[in-house]
PDB file of C-alpha atoms and ligand atoms in Angstrom:
ATOM      1  CA  UNK A 839     -17.691  -2.392 -16.508  1.00 96.00           C
ATOM      2  CA  UNK A 840     -15.514  -5.512 -16.580  1.00 98.00           C
ATOM      3  CA  UNK A 841     -14.735  -6.710 -13.069  1.00 98.00           C
ATOM      4  CA  UNK A 842     -12.078  -9.388 -12.658  1.00 98.00           C
ATOM      5  CA  UNK A 843     -11.869 -11.140  -9.277  1.00 98.00           C
ATOM      6  CA  UNK A 844      -8.592 -12.929  -8.639  1.00 98.00           C
ATOM      7  CA  UNK A 845      -9.045 -15.287  -5.706  1.00 98.00           C
ATOM      8  CA  UNK A 846      -5.713 -16.172  -4.125  1.00 98.00           C
ATOM      9  CA  UNK A 847      -7.015 -18.327  -1.279  1.00 98.00           C
ATOM     10  CA  UNK A 848      -6.122 -21.988  -1.728  1.00 98.00           C
ATOM     11  CA  UNK A 849      -9.236 -23.028   0.226  1.00 98.00           C
ATOM     12  CA  UNK A 850     -12.615 -24.045  -1.232  1.00 97.00           C
ATOM     13  CA  UNK A 851     -14.317 -22.175   1.623  1.00 97.00           C
ATOM     14  CA  UNK A 852     -12.231 -19.012   1.805  1.00 98.00           C
ATOM     15  CA  UNK A 853     -12.770 -16.681   4.752  1.00 98.00           C
ATOM     16  CA  UNK A 854     -11.666 -13.743   2.622  1.00 98.00           C
ATOM     17  CA  UNK A 855     -13.925 -14.660  -0.300  1.00 98.00           C
ATOM     18  CA  UNK A 856     -16.954 -14.378   2.023  1.00 98.00           C
ATOM     19  CA  UNK A 857     -16.067 -10.675   2.304  1.00 98.00           C
ATOM     20  CA  UNK A 858     -15.205 -10.331  -1.376  1.00 98.00           C
ATOM     21  CA  UNK A 859     -18.450 -11.997  -2.509  1.00 98.00           C
ATOM     22  CA  UNK A 860     -20.436  -9.556  -0.353  1.00 98.00           C
ATOM     23  CA  UNK A 861     -18.452  -6.642  -1.849  1.00 98.00           C
ATOM     24  CA  UNK A 862     -19.125  -7.875  -5.408  1.00 98.00           C
ATOM     25  CA  UNK A 863     -22.826  -8.348  -4.589  1.00 98.00           C
ATOM     26  CA  UNK A 864     -22.897  -4.669  -3.599  1.00 98.00           C
ATOM     27  CA  UNK A 865     -21.065  -3.665  -6.773  1.00 98.00           C
ATOM     28  CA  UNK A 866     -23.661  -5.253  -9.042  1.00 98.00           C
ATOM     29  CA  UNK A 867     -26.756  -4.516  -6.973  1.00 96.00           C
ATOM     30  CA  UNK A 868     -27.892  -1.362  -8.783  1.00 95.00           C
ATOM     31  CA  UNK A 869     -26.355  -1.847 -12.207  1.00 94.00           C
ATOM     32  CA  UNK A 870     -25.266  -4.838 -14.232  1.00 95.00           C
ATOM     33  CA  UNK A 871     -21.532  -5.405 -14.651  1.00 97.00           C
ATOM     34  CA  UNK A 872     -19.636  -8.350 -16.009  1.00 98.00           C
ATOM     35  CA  UNK A 873     -17.893 -10.270 -13.210  1.00 98.00           C
ATOM     36  CA  UNK A 874     -15.329 -12.982 -13.890  1.00 98.00           C
ATOM     37  CA  UNK A 875     -13.638 -14.976 -11.140  1.00 98.00           C
ATOM     38  CA  UNK A 876     -10.294 -16.737 -11.383  1.00 98.00           C
ATOM     39  CA  UNK A 877      -9.321 -19.236  -8.679  1.00 98.00           C
ATOM     40  CA  UNK A 878      -5.545 -19.067  -8.884  1.00 98.00           C
ATOM     41  CA  UNK A 879      -5.007 -22.354  -7.015  1.00 98.00           C
ATOM     42  CA  UNK A 880      -6.799 -24.248  -9.831  1.00 98.00           C
ATOM     43  CA  UNK A 881      -4.480 -22.793 -12.470  1.00 98.00           C
ATOM     44  CA  UNK A 882      -1.142 -24.006 -13.720  1.00 98.00           C
ATOM     45  CA  UNK A 883       1.094 -21.001 -13.099  1.00 98.00           C
ATOM     46  CA  UNK A 884       4.801 -21.571 -12.722  1.00 98.00           C
ATOM     47  CA  UNK A 885       7.161 -19.087 -11.067  1.00 98.00           C
ATOM     48  CA  UNK A 886       8.777 -16.386 -13.215  1.00 98.00           C
ATOM     49  CA  UNK A 887      12.124 -17.646 -14.544  1.00 98.00           C
ATOM     50  CA  UNK A 888      13.524 -14.109 -14.888  1.00 98.00           C
ATOM     51  CA  UNK A 889      14.455 -14.482 -18.577  1.00 98.00           C
ATOM     52  CA  UNK A 890      13.072 -11.026 -19.545  1.00 98.00           C
ATOM     53  CA  UNK A 891      12.063 -12.618 -22.875  1.00 98.00           C
ATOM     54  CA  UNK A 892       8.753 -10.724 -22.569  1.00 98.00           C
ATOM     55  CA  UNK A 893      10.652  -7.399 -22.548  1.00 97.00           C
ATOM     56  CA  UNK A 894      12.461  -8.359 -25.744  1.00 97.00           C
ATOM     57  CA  UNK A 895       9.344  -9.488 -27.652  1.00 97.00           C
ATOM     58  CA  UNK A 896       6.917  -6.909 -26.143  1.00 96.00           C
ATOM     59  CA  UNK A 897       3.646  -8.643 -27.039  1.00 96.00           C
ATOM     60  CA  UNK A 898       2.147  -8.715 -23.540  1.00 97.00           C
ATOM     61  CA  UNK A 899       2.722 -12.452 -23.206  1.00 97.00           C
ATOM     62  CA  UNK A 900       5.029 -14.649 -21.147  1.00 98.00           C
ATOM     63  CA  UNK A 901       7.297 -17.098 -22.968  1.00 98.00           C
ATOM     64  CA  UNK A 902       6.230 -19.836 -20.541  1.00 98.00           C
ATOM     65  CA  UNK A 903       3.128 -21.356 -22.047  1.00 95.00           C
ATOM     66  CA  UNK A 904       0.863 -21.949 -19.041  1.00 98.00           C
ATOM     67  CA  UNK A 905      -2.345 -20.399 -17.656  1.00 98.00           C
ATOM     68  CA  UNK A 906      -0.733 -17.018 -16.907  1.00 98.00           C
ATOM     69  CA  UNK A 907      -1.171 -15.814 -20.492  1.00 98.00           C
ATOM     70  CA  UNK A 908      -4.978 -16.178 -20.102  1.00 98.00           C
ATOM     71  CA  UNK A 909      -4.782 -14.175 -16.882  1.00 98.00           C
ATOM     72  CA  UNK A 910      -2.739 -11.462 -18.629  1.00 98.00           C
ATOM     73  CA  UNK A 911      -5.458 -11.170 -21.296  1.00 98.00           C
ATOM     74  CA  UNK A 912      -8.150 -10.896 -18.627  1.00 98.00           C
ATOM     75  CA  UNK A 913      -6.126  -8.235 -16.763  1.00 97.00           C
ATOM     76  CA  UNK A 914      -5.773  -6.193 -19.969  1.00 97.00           C
ATOM     77  CA  UNK A 915      -9.560  -6.317 -20.570  1.00 97.00           C
ATOM     78  CA  UNK A 916     -10.607  -5.595 -16.958  1.00 97.00           C
ATOM     79  CA  UNK A 917     -11.643  -2.172 -15.709  1.00 97.00           C
ATOM     80  CA  UNK A 918     -11.548  -3.178 -12.055  1.00 98.00           C
ATOM     81  CA  UNK A 919      -9.390  -5.976 -10.660  1.00 98.00           C
ATOM     82  CA  UNK A 920     -10.298  -7.282  -7.214  1.00 98.00           C
ATOM     83  CA  UNK A 921      -7.466  -9.207  -5.570  1.00 98.00           C
ATOM     84  CA  UNK A 922      -8.855 -11.367  -2.743  1.00 98.00           C
ATOM     85  CA  UNK A 923      -6.432 -13.386  -0.637  1.00 98.00           C
ATOM     86  CA  UNK A 924      -5.357 -14.302   2.888  1.00 98.00           C
ATOM     87  CA  UNK A 925      -2.279 -12.825   4.532  1.00 98.00           C
ATOM     88  CA  UNK A 926       0.459 -15.465   4.559  1.00 98.00           C
ATOM     89  CA  UNK A 927       3.627 -14.719   6.554  1.00 98.00           C
ATOM     90  CA  UNK A 928       2.973 -10.949   6.279  1.00 98.00           C
ATOM     91  CA  UNK A 929       2.568 -11.123   2.516  1.00 98.00           C
ATOM     92  CA  UNK A 930       0.525 -12.884  -0.132  1.00 98.00           C
ATOM     93  CA  UNK A 931       0.337 -16.667  -0.723  1.00 98.00           C
ATOM     94  CA  UNK A 932       3.149 -17.908  -2.980  1.00 98.00           C
ATOM     95  CA  UNK A 933       0.875 -19.143  -5.795  1.00 98.00           C
ATOM     96  CA  UNK A 934      -0.620 -15.636  -6.047  1.00 98.00           C
ATOM     97  CA  UNK A 935       2.809 -13.988  -5.864  1.00 98.00           C
ATOM     98  CA  UNK A 936       3.696 -15.971  -9.006  1.00 98.00           C
ATOM     99  CA  UNK A 937       0.736 -14.298 -10.776  1.00 98.00           C
ATOM    100  CA  UNK A 938       1.898 -10.861  -9.607  1.00 98.00           C
ATOM    101  CA  UNK A 939       5.531 -11.506 -10.624  1.00 98.00           C
ATOM    102  CA  UNK A 940       4.372 -12.613 -14.022  1.00 98.00           C
ATOM    103  CA  UNK A 941       2.499  -9.381 -14.724  1.00 98.00           C
ATOM    104  CA  UNK A 942       5.833  -8.040 -16.016  1.00 97.00           C
ATOM    105  CA  UNK A 943       4.984  -8.824 -19.677  1.00 98.00           C
ATOM    106  CA  UNK A 944       2.596  -5.840 -19.357  1.00 97.00           C
ATOM    107  CA  UNK A 945       5.517  -3.499 -18.665  1.00 96.00           C
ATOM    108  CA  UNK A 946       8.744  -2.526 -20.415  1.00 97.00           C
ATOM    109  CA  UNK A 947      12.360  -2.321 -19.358  1.00 97.00           C
ATOM    110  CA  UNK A 948      12.388   1.491 -19.593  1.00 97.00           C
ATOM    111  CA  UNK A 949      11.738   3.386 -16.361  1.00 96.00           C
ATOM    112  CA  UNK A 950      10.367   6.700 -15.208  1.00 94.00           C
ATOM    113  CA  UNK A 951      10.480   8.631 -11.954  1.00 93.00           C
ATOM    114  CA  UNK A 952       7.332  10.411 -10.846  1.00 85.00           C
ATOM    115  CA  UNK A 953       6.750  12.040  -7.458  1.00 80.00           C
ATOM    116  CA  UNK A 954       9.772  10.272  -6.022  1.00 85.00           C
ATOM    117  CA  UNK A 955       8.615   6.830  -7.195  1.00 85.00           C
ATOM    118  CA  UNK A 956      10.446   4.854  -9.871  1.00 91.00           C
ATOM    119  CA  UNK A 957       8.356   2.546 -12.074  1.00 92.00           C
ATOM    120  CA  UNK A 958       8.655   0.763 -15.391  1.00 95.00           C
ATOM    121  CA  UNK A 959       6.810   2.130 -18.407  1.00 95.00           C
ATOM    122  CA  UNK A 960       3.852  -0.004 -19.413  1.00 95.00           C
ATOM    123  CA  UNK A 961       3.313  -1.705 -22.752  1.00 96.00           C
ATOM    124  CA  UNK A 962      -0.411  -0.875 -22.687  1.00 93.00           C
ATOM    125  CA  UNK A 963      -2.224   2.084 -21.149  1.00 92.00           C
ATOM    126  CA  UNK A 964      -3.073   0.688 -17.723  1.00 93.00           C
ATOM    127  CA  UNK A 965      -3.647   4.113 -16.151  1.00 91.00           C
ATOM    128  CA  UNK A 966      -7.455   3.852 -16.085  1.00 93.00           C
ATOM    129  CA  UNK A 967      -7.502   0.475 -14.341  1.00 96.00           C
ATOM    130  CA  UNK A 968      -8.626   0.320 -10.737  1.00 97.00           C
ATOM    131  CA  UNK A 969      -7.428  -2.178  -8.185  1.00 98.00           C
ATOM    132  CA  UNK A 970      -9.098  -3.420  -5.011  1.00 98.00           C
ATOM    133  CA  UNK A 971      -7.188  -5.558  -2.536  1.00 98.00           C
ATOM    134  CA  UNK A 972      -9.192  -7.434   0.090  1.00 98.00           C
ATOM    135  CA  UNK A 973      -6.997  -9.399   2.450  1.00 98.00           C
ATOM    136  CA  UNK A 974      -8.043 -11.378   5.512  1.00 98.00           C
ATOM    137  CA  UNK A 975      -5.813 -12.627   8.297  1.00 98.00           C
ATOM    138  CA  UNK A 976      -5.832 -14.888  11.331  1.00 98.00           C
ATOM    139  CA  UNK A 977      -4.308 -12.548  13.899  1.00 98.00           C
ATOM    140  CA  UNK A 978      -6.271  -9.911  15.753  1.00 97.00           C
ATOM    141  CA  UNK A 979      -5.507  -6.303  14.909  1.00 94.00           C
ATOM    142  CA  UNK A 980      -1.893  -5.243  15.560  1.00 93.00           C
ATOM    143  CA  UNK A 981       0.380  -2.613  14.076  1.00 92.00           C
ATOM    144  CA  UNK A 982       2.740  -4.140  11.571  1.00 96.00           C
ATOM    145  CA  UNK A 983       0.783  -7.277  10.598  1.00 98.00           C
ATOM    146  CA  UNK A 984      -0.211  -5.861   7.196  1.00 98.00           C
ATOM    147  CA  UNK A 985       2.631  -3.320   6.736  1.00 98.00           C
ATOM    148  CA  UNK A 986       4.711  -5.377   4.274  1.00 98.00           C
ATOM    149  CA  UNK A 987       1.672  -6.215   2.162  1.00 98.00           C
ATOM    150  CA  UNK A 988       0.428  -2.623   2.115  1.00 97.00           C
ATOM    151  CA  UNK A 989       3.789  -1.352   0.883  1.00 96.00           C
ATOM    152  CA  UNK A 990       4.037  -4.042  -1.794  1.00 96.00           C
ATOM    153  CA  UNK A 991       0.518  -3.363  -3.109  1.00 97.00           C
ATOM    154  CA  UNK A 992       1.014   0.418  -3.093  1.00 94.00           C
ATOM    155  CA  UNK A 993       4.165   0.023  -5.170  1.00 92.00           C
ATOM    156  CA  UNK A 994       2.552  -2.473  -7.539  1.00 92.00           C
ATOM    157  CA  UNK A 995      -0.759  -0.706  -8.163  1.00 90.00           C
ATOM    158  CA  UNK A 996       0.137   2.968  -7.626  1.00 77.00           C
ATOM    159  CA  UNK A 997      -2.634   5.492  -7.050  1.00 72.00           C
ATOM    160  CA  UNK A 998      -5.730   3.630  -8.284  1.00 93.00           C
ATOM    161  CA  UNK A 999      -5.565   1.265  -5.330  1.00 97.00           C
ATOM    162  CA  UNK A1000      -8.203   0.652  -2.662  1.00 98.00           C
ATOM    163  CA  UNK A1001      -6.972  -1.659   0.044  1.00 98.00           C
ATOM    164  CA  UNK A1002      -8.956  -3.309   2.833  1.00 98.00           C
ATOM    165  CA  UNK A1003      -7.068  -5.433   5.380  1.00 98.00           C
ATOM    166  CA  UNK A1004      -9.313  -7.334   7.757  1.00 98.00           C
ATOM    167  CA  UNK A1005      -8.217  -9.023  10.983  1.00 98.00           C
ATOM    168  CA  UNK A1006      -9.821 -12.107  12.603  1.00 98.00           C
ATOM    169  CA  UNK A1007     -11.215 -13.456   9.304  1.00 98.00           C
ATOM    170  CA  UNK A1008     -11.346 -17.151  10.356  1.00 98.00           C
ATOM    171  CA  UNK A1009     -14.519 -16.048  12.165  1.00 98.00           C
ATOM    172  CA  UNK A1010     -16.165 -15.657   8.725  1.00 98.00           C
ATOM    173  CA  UNK A1011     -16.263 -19.452   8.359  1.00 96.00           C
ATOM    174  CA  UNK A1012     -17.461 -20.061  11.924  1.00 96.00           C
ATOM    175  CA  UNK A1013     -21.274 -20.421  12.089  1.00 96.00           C
ATOM    176  CA  UNK A1014     -21.410 -19.535  15.810  1.00 96.00           C
ATOM    177  CA  UNK A1015     -19.762 -16.174  15.028  1.00 97.00           C
ATOM    178  CA  UNK A1016     -22.618 -15.098  12.729  1.00 98.00           C
ATOM    179  CA  UNK A1017     -23.959 -12.389  15.073  1.00 98.00           C
ATOM    180  CA  UNK A1018     -20.582 -10.648  14.519  1.00 98.00           C
ATOM    181  CA  UNK A1019     -19.807 -11.659  10.935  1.00 98.00           C
ATOM    182  CA  UNK A1020     -23.224 -10.856   9.438  1.00 98.00           C
ATOM    183  CA  UNK A1021     -22.968  -7.103  10.170  1.00 98.00           C
ATOM    184  CA  UNK A1022     -19.450  -7.093   8.662  1.00 98.00           C
ATOM    185  CA  UNK A1023     -20.706  -8.816   5.498  1.00 98.00           C
ATOM    186  CA  UNK A1024     -23.477  -6.229   5.265  1.00 98.00           C
ATOM    187  CA  UNK A1025     -20.860  -3.461   5.548  1.00 98.00           C
ATOM    188  CA  UNK A1026     -18.877  -5.048   2.710  1.00 98.00           C
ATOM    189  CA  UNK A1027     -21.983  -5.168   0.489  1.00 98.00           C
ATOM    190  CA  UNK A1028     -22.621  -1.467   1.185  1.00 98.00           C
ATOM    191  CA  UNK A1029     -18.971  -0.696   0.512  1.00 98.00           C
ATOM    192  CA  UNK A1030     -19.268  -2.485  -2.853  1.00 98.00           C
ATOM    193  CA  UNK A1031     -22.057  -0.053  -3.793  1.00 98.00           C
ATOM    194  CA  UNK A1032     -19.954   2.920  -2.682  1.00 98.00           C
ATOM    195  CA  UNK A1033     -16.979   1.622  -4.650  1.00 98.00           C
ATOM    196  CA  UNK A1034     -18.797   1.134  -7.947  1.00 98.00           C
ATOM    197  CA  UNK A1035     -20.215   4.669  -7.708  1.00 97.00           C
ATOM    198  CA  UNK A1036     -16.900   6.404  -6.922  1.00 97.00           C
ATOM    199  CA  UNK A1037     -14.213   3.843  -7.845  1.00 97.00           C
ATOM    200  CA  UNK A1038     -12.802   4.392  -4.373  1.00 97.00           C
ATOM    201  CA  UNK A1039     -13.853   4.080  -0.742  1.00 98.00           C
ATOM    202  CA  UNK A1040     -13.848   6.862   1.804  1.00 98.00           C
ATOM    203  CA  UNK A1041     -11.330   6.632   4.622  1.00 98.00           C
ATOM    204  CA  UNK A1042     -14.262   6.302   7.019  1.00 98.00           C
ATOM    205  CA  UNK A1043     -15.592   3.252   5.145  1.00 98.00           C
ATOM    206  CA  UNK A1044     -12.166   1.582   5.064  1.00 98.00           C
ATOM    207  CA  UNK A1045     -11.744   2.105   8.813  1.00 98.00           C
ATOM    208  CA  UNK A1046     -15.154   0.589   9.470  1.00 98.00           C
ATOM    209  CA  UNK A1047     -14.368  -2.486   7.285  1.00 98.00           C
ATOM    210  CA  UNK A1048     -11.018  -2.981   9.014  1.00 98.00           C
ATOM    211  CA  UNK A1049     -12.395  -2.614  12.546  1.00 98.00           C
ATOM    212  CA  UNK A1050     -11.958  -5.901  14.430  1.00 98.00           C
ATOM    213  CA  UNK A1051     -15.109  -7.828  15.254  1.00 98.00           C
ATOM    214  CA  UNK A1052     -13.730  -8.683  18.701  1.00 98.00           C
ATOM    215  CA  UNK A1053     -11.222  -6.942  20.995  1.00 97.00           C
ATOM    216  CA  UNK A1054      -7.730  -8.491  20.766  1.00 97.00           C
ATOM    217  CA  UNK A1055      -7.749 -10.116  24.226  1.00 97.00           C
ATOM    218  CA  UNK A1056     -11.167 -11.739  23.714  1.00 97.00           C
ATOM    219  CA  UNK A1057     -10.206 -13.019  20.240  1.00 98.00           C
ATOM    220  CA  UNK A1058      -6.885 -14.438  21.512  1.00 97.00           C
ATOM    221  CA  UNK A1059      -8.663 -16.109  24.420  1.00 97.00           C
ATOM    222  CA  UNK A1060     -11.222 -17.788  22.107  1.00 96.00           C
ATOM    223  CA  UNK A1061      -8.498 -18.951  19.684  1.00 96.00           C
ATOM    224  CA  UNK A1062      -6.455 -20.378  22.537  1.00 96.00           C
ATOM    225  CA  UNK A1063      -9.481 -22.174  24.017  1.00 94.00           C
ATOM    226  CA  UNK A1064     -10.036 -23.883  20.667  1.00 91.00           C
ATOM    227  CA  UNK A1065      -6.381 -24.637  19.899  1.00 91.00           C
ATOM    228  CA  UNK A1066      -4.720 -28.000  20.394  1.00 78.00           C
ATOM    229  CA  UNK A1067      -2.118 -26.532  22.709  1.00 68.00           C
TER     230      UNK A1067
HETATM  231  C1  FMN B2536       0.842 -20.469   5.688  1.00 74.12           C
HETATM  232  C2  FMN B2536      -0.003 -19.480   6.430  1.00 74.12           C
HETATM  233  C3  FMN B2536       0.545 -18.267   6.811  1.00 74.12           C
HETATM  234  C4  FMN B2536      -0.237 -17.334   7.488  1.00 74.12           C
HETATM  235  N1  FMN B2536       0.318 -16.146   7.878  1.00 74.12           N
HETATM  236  C5  FMN B2536      -0.418 -15.233   8.551  1.00 74.12           C
HETATM  237  C6  FMN B2536       0.153 -13.988   8.959  1.00 74.12           C
HETATM  238  O1  FMN B2536       1.299 -13.662   8.672  1.00 74.12           O
HETATM  239  N2  FMN B2536      -0.622 -13.142   9.694  1.00 74.12           N
HETATM  240  C7  FMN B2536      -1.914 -13.438  10.013  1.00 74.12           C
HETATM  241  O2  FMN B2536      -2.559 -12.631  10.686  1.00 74.12           O
HETATM  242  N3  FMN B2536      -2.503 -14.598   9.602  1.00 74.12           N
HETATM  243  C8  FMN B2536      -1.788 -15.505   8.883  1.00 74.12           C
HETATM  244  N4  FMN B2536      -2.364 -16.685   8.461  1.00 74.12           N
HETATM  245  C9  FMN B2536      -3.813 -16.930   8.724  1.00 74.12           C
HETATM  246  C10 FMN B2536      -4.712 -16.659   7.493  1.00 74.12           C
HETATM  247  O3  FMN B2536      -4.454 -15.387   6.949  1.00 74.12           O
HETATM  248  C11 FMN B2536      -6.175 -16.751   7.931  1.00 74.12           C
HETATM  249  O4  FMN B2536      -6.462 -18.052   8.371  1.00 74.12           O
HETATM  250  C12 FMN B2536      -7.181 -16.336   6.859  1.00 74.12           C
HETATM  251  O5  FMN B2536      -8.462 -16.153   7.461  1.00 74.12           O
HETATM  252  C13 FMN B2536      -7.319 -17.385   5.760  1.00 74.12           C
HETATM  253  O6  FMN B2536      -8.126 -16.827   4.740  1.00 74.12           O
HETATM  254  P1  FMN B2536      -8.752 -17.707   3.541  1.00 74.12           P
HETATM  255  O7  FMN B2536      -9.754 -18.659   4.167  1.00 74.12           O
HETATM  256  O8  FMN B2536      -9.408 -16.680   2.668  1.00 74.12           O
HETATM  257  O9  FMN B2536      -7.645 -18.427   2.867  1.00 74.12           O
HETATM  258  C14 FMN B2536      -1.596 -17.631   7.790  1.00 74.12           C
HETATM  259  C15 FMN B2536      -2.147 -18.856   7.374  1.00 74.12           C
HETATM  260  C16 FMN B2536      -1.373 -19.776   6.712  1.00 74.12           C
HETATM  261  C17 FMN B2536      -1.984 -21.100   6.279  1.00 74.12           C
END
């Protein structure tokens, strides 16, 4: 299987990538799979200019000649695409959003309505692709923090989507938090094994991955103790 990991954190030491790396380790533990990682921040990817030139030419490429065309080729070849990124202002970081916007060369102008959802037809058969979204965030767990992102990803990736939204992820880069982060990393590795076997995760597994490492009040207290004011 071809696994493409698209890392949307701008940081060299990404909290979210700690989780994603554990998940990938689990995916390849029992069987060999090809894994390719793309660090979006290192790429030259301009925003979409909205010309719809790709819909006129229909060759799966963007008319802007930058690194996005390589990413489009990798997306076409991948069986599983793992999107790993931090939550920024209730959505995804802007450099990653540019990658998502510029997936439109893979679709066509024509539309269809299925089960109450309207979507564009695709230029290639993308129906067998599977998508995993792993997103970390700095707040403790609260209703609404990930709502906008969840809706956006559901609309973008339809039914083959597995989404894991994890609160309190700055702890992943904090050595003193290891007694709490190590068990979570182990759960992600196990989840990677479950995913590669079934190409989905059970609801129970997702809940366990999204369970906060610390109660909200304790987490907020620790953050505030360490903040500058
Ligand atoms: C510009 C910016 C916006 C952010 N917005 C949110 C947010 O809306 N909600 C949240 O819980 N955390 C937010 N965070 C915190 C990050 O999601 C958090 O630090 C995360 O662990 C970073 O992951 P990374 O190391 O993989 O990049 C924001 C951070 C930055 C820099």
